[in-house]
Amino acid sequence: MPRQASPNSSEQSSSATLIGSVQRAMRLLECVAGHQYGAPAKQLARETGLALPTAYHLLRTLVHEGYLSRDKGLFFLGEAAERLSSSGAQQKRRSTVADALAQCRDAIGVPVYYALYREGEIEVMCVSDTPGNPAVEEWADFRETAHAHAIGQCLLSQLDEEDRRDHLDRHPVQAITPYTVRDNSALLRRLDRARRMEPVTERQEYALGTVCAAIPITVGTTAATMAISLPVHQADRLLSAAQQLQDQVGRLLGSLAISISI
C-alpha cells in the first residue's frame, strides 16, 4: 500500500527547491537597506540571525558583485542594488500610466494612446486597447509620419515654428494614404490654424479605415497628447469621444506627469 503524503509534504518539497544561500544573501541586502548610514558585519549577522563566518562570506560576495559597497568597516547598498531599485521604480511609473489609460479606455470604449515629443522625436509612451476595440497598427513608423496621424499633428502644433521646421526637415511630409496632407507648407498652415487645447482630428490620413483625435497636454515644458481612434464607420462618434477624453484628462494629469521620467 503506498504511503500517504504528510499534510506538510508539499511545503517541504517546495522548501527543498529553495537555495538557502540566495535567501540569506537577500536577507542581508534587506538589512543593509534598512541602515541609511551603513552597518558593520557583526550587526548585520546578528540582525539576520546568520553565523558571523557565513555573513562575512556573503557580504564579501555581494560587495564583489556590486550589490553592496564597504567603507571603513560599514556596508552600504552598491550601484547594482541601486540600479535594481531604479528599474523597479520605473516599472511602477509605467504601471501607473498604463492604469490611467485603461481607466480612460473603459470609460469611453475606445483605444487610448499617450505620447510625448522629446528630444526632437515622437514617443508613444503607452497604448491601451481591447480585443473588441484594437489600436491602430503601426504600419508606418510613427516617428517619421507625424504629419499623417493625429498624435503627431497634435504634438507638432504645440511646438514653435523653428522646432516644427526642424522636425519636418528631418521627417518630411510624404503621402502614405490618398488623404494624407500633401506637402510641408500645407501641413504648417494647418498647424497654424490649430486652436490651443482643442482636439486635433484626422480621417484616414495615416491608416485607411481609421479616424483619430488627439488632445494637447502640457506636462511641464514637454509637449504631450492623449489620443483615441475609431473605425471609419463610427466617424460620427469621433468628436463626442474626443470631448469625453478631454473631460478625463484633468484627473489623469498627475499620473501622466510621472511619464516624463520614464
XYZ file of C-alpha atoms in Angstrom:
262
model
C 0.000 0.000 0.000
C 1.543 3.349 -0.986
C 2.498 5.655 1.848
C 0.288 8.714 2.134
C 2.000 12.055 1.910
C 2.007 14.035 5.126
C -0.045 17.272 5.140
C 3.129 19.332 5.025
C 4.911 17.295 2.362
C 4.140 19.760 -0.440
C 5.500 22.623 1.644
C 8.595 20.580 2.460
C 9.027 19.764 -1.226
C 8.766 23.457 -2.141
C 11.241 24.394 0.573
C 13.670 21.786 -0.702
C 13.849 23.586 -4.064
C 14.862 26.901 -2.481
C 18.523 27.904 -2.437
C 19.468 28.797 1.105
C 22.469 30.951 0.227
C 20.287 33.136 -2.010
C 17.738 33.537 0.778
C 20.470 34.520 3.233
C 22.009 36.990 0.761
C 18.633 38.631 0.175
C 18.101 38.970 3.932
C 21.466 40.729 4.187
C 20.574 43.094 1.338
C 17.265 43.982 3.000
C 19.031 44.503 6.316
C 21.666 46.808 4.784
C 18.911 48.763 3.026
C 17.399 49.477 6.441
C 20.589 51.195 7.654
C 20.883 54.592 5.988
C 24.318 55.198 7.491
C 25.656 51.691 6.970
C 26.205 48.823 9.384
C 29.128 46.537 10.334
C 29.190 42.826 9.581
C 28.645 41.791 13.204
C 25.462 43.851 13.483
C 24.154 42.555 10.146
C 24.874 38.961 11.171
C 23.060 39.447 14.462
C 20.015 41.131 12.899
C 19.653 38.476 10.192
C 20.328 35.538 12.508
C 23.336 34.374 10.479
C 26.549 32.929 11.791
C 29.293 35.557 11.526
C 31.519 33.496 9.140
C 28.508 32.946 6.844
C 27.631 36.642 6.951
C 31.236 37.627 6.146
C 31.325 35.254 3.166
C 28.043 36.511 1.727
C 28.894 40.165 2.350
C 32.231 39.803 0.504
C 30.422 38.155 -2.401
C 27.781 40.907 -2.559
C 30.499 43.568 -2.495
C 32.360 41.788 -5.304
C 29.188 41.694 -7.430
C 28.448 45.371 -6.801
C 25.264 44.882 -4.758
C 26.988 46.215 -1.641
C 29.875 48.570 -1.011
C 32.134 48.711 2.038
C 33.602 51.820 3.621
C 35.503 51.925 6.912
C 34.039 48.603 8.012
C 30.447 49.589 7.221
C 28.328 48.074 4.475
C 26.061 50.117 2.168
C 23.925 49.340 -0.876
C 26.047 49.272 -4.017
C 25.456 50.523 -7.541
C 23.961 47.221 -8.738
C 21.318 47.294 -5.994
C 20.537 50.937 -6.776
C 20.039 50.039 -10.445
C 17.558 47.360 -9.403
C 15.720 49.888 -7.256
C 15.654 52.408 -10.099
C 14.310 49.806 -12.520
C 11.608 48.824 -10.057
C 10.546 52.450 -9.623
C 10.453 52.894 -13.386
C 8.245 49.819 -13.774
C 5.907 51.222 -11.130
C 5.691 54.532 -13.007
C 4.891 52.720 -16.247
C 2.213 50.719 -14.457
C 0.653 53.925 -13.096
C 0.431 55.420 -16.592
C -0.971 52.176 -18.024
C -3.636 52.029 -15.302
C -4.655 55.627 -16.015
C -5.049 54.907 -19.727
C -7.019 51.733 -19.047
C -9.499 53.694 -16.926
C -9.902 56.192 -19.752
C -10.270 53.404 -22.331
C -13.016 51.721 -20.343
C -14.856 54.984 -19.705
C -15.005 55.929 -23.397
C -14.939 52.484 -25.012
C -12.144 53.243 -27.493
C -8.391 52.625 -27.754
C -6.394 55.322 -25.945
C -2.841 56.485 -26.702
C -0.390 58.658 -24.759
C 2.613 60.242 -26.449
C 5.318 62.862 -25.850
C 7.557 64.981 -28.038
C 11.001 64.515 -26.537
C 14.467 65.296 -27.899
C 13.065 66.021 -31.329
C 11.077 62.811 -31.740
C 7.573 61.423 -31.222
C 7.490 58.862 -28.399
C 4.357 56.773 -27.943
C 4.610 56.009 -24.226
C 1.577 53.778 -23.769
C -1.351 52.319 -25.705
C -4.429 50.805 -24.066
C -6.881 48.801 -26.153
C -9.037 45.671 -26.032
C -9.631 42.788 -28.455
C -13.010 44.308 -29.306
C -11.525 47.777 -29.850
C -7.972 47.235 -31.113
C -5.424 50.012 -31.529
C -4.276 51.168 -34.955
C -1.462 49.019 -36.290
C 1.781 50.999 -36.620
C 2.368 50.065 -40.229
C 4.441 53.206 -40.937
C 6.899 54.441 -38.303
C 5.071 56.922 -36.049
C 8.252 58.981 -35.626
C 8.626 59.509 -39.368
C 4.937 60.142 -40.089
C 3.947 62.765 -37.516
C 2.353 64.771 -40.322
C -0.133 61.984 -41.025
C -1.576 60.997 -37.647
C -3.466 62.961 -35.019
C -0.835 62.232 -32.354
C 1.943 63.758 -34.430
C -0.088 66.713 -35.660
C -1.156 67.495 -32.102
C 2.420 67.390 -30.810
C 3.765 69.472 -33.701
C 1.034 72.061 -33.131
C 2.469 72.659 -29.643
C 5.977 73.433 -30.942
C 7.240 76.810 -32.085
C 7.808 77.434 -35.778
C 11.540 76.738 -35.640
C 11.098 73.360 -33.973
C 8.318 72.401 -36.403
C 10.504 73.175 -39.396
C 13.418 71.313 -37.844
C 11.209 68.260 -37.408
C 9.941 68.412 -40.980
C 13.476 68.834 -42.318
C 14.304 65.502 -40.684
C 10.955 63.831 -41.376
C 9.460 65.488 -44.466
C 5.818 65.085 -45.437
C 5.101 62.047 -47.573
C 1.738 60.779 -48.774
C 1.009 57.429 -47.150
C -2.731 57.319 -47.988
C -4.807 59.261 -50.536
C -5.962 61.518 -47.672
C -2.536 62.494 -46.258
C -1.606 66.184 -46.306
C 0.445 66.771 -49.458
C 3.411 68.960 -48.516
C 5.177 70.780 -45.688
C 3.533 74.126 -46.475
C 0.020 72.699 -46.303
C 0.825 70.992 -43.009
C 2.325 74.151 -41.492
C -0.765 76.141 -42.466
C -2.942 73.527 -40.787
C -0.833 73.581 -37.633
C -1.023 77.387 -37.505
C -4.820 77.147 -37.563
C -4.938 74.679 -34.667
C -6.524 76.260 -31.616
C -4.939 75.815 -28.225
C -6.470 72.962 -26.185
C -8.876 71.925 -28.962
C -8.831 68.358 -30.342
C -6.791 67.679 -33.466
C -8.539 65.238 -35.799
C -7.516 63.271 -38.869
C -9.563 60.997 -41.061
C -7.798 58.143 -42.850
C -4.592 60.201 -43.253
C -2.442 57.574 -41.522
C -4.453 54.381 -41.946
C -7.318 53.708 -44.302
C -10.499 52.816 -42.440
C -9.495 54.740 -39.282
C -10.229 58.180 -37.841
C -8.370 59.679 -34.887
C -8.480 62.609 -32.480
C -5.781 63.915 -30.123
C -5.965 66.281 -27.151
C -2.978 68.593 -26.476
C -1.479 68.345 -22.988
C 1.356 70.339 -21.479
C 3.318 68.313 -18.918
C 5.814 70.801 -17.523
C 7.669 72.108 -20.566
C 7.098 68.903 -22.536
C 4.528 68.686 -25.346
C 2.258 65.700 -24.772
C -1.007 64.302 -26.075
C -3.680 61.733 -25.403
C -5.459 60.344 -28.438
C -8.208 57.970 -29.491
C -9.006 56.058 -32.685
C -12.187 54.694 -34.205
C -13.067 52.697 -37.319
C -14.260 54.978 -40.094
C -17.819 53.628 -39.934
C -18.005 55.135 -36.420
C -16.645 58.521 -37.523
C -19.757 60.273 -36.249
C -18.622 59.351 -32.693
C -15.194 60.950 -33.041
C -15.888 64.450 -31.730
C -18.067 63.331 -28.829
C -15.463 60.702 -27.840
C -12.761 63.390 -28.054
C -14.815 65.565 -25.707
C -15.080 62.657 -23.279
C -11.319 62.238 -23.495
C -10.805 65.916 -22.750
C -13.046 65.595 -19.699
C -10.875 62.715 -18.456
C -7.538 64.476 -18.965
C -7.703 66.768 -15.933
C -7.915 63.971 -13.396
C -5.171 61.998 -15.149
C -2.540 64.759 -15.304
C -0.812 63.632 -12.108
C -0.385 60.103 -13.444
C 0.753 61.318 -16.855
C 3.288 63.776 -15.440
C 5.407 60.962 -13.989
C 5.959 59.600 -17.502
C 8.478 62.383 -18.145
C 10.995 60.465 -16.003
C 10.395 57.119 -17.718
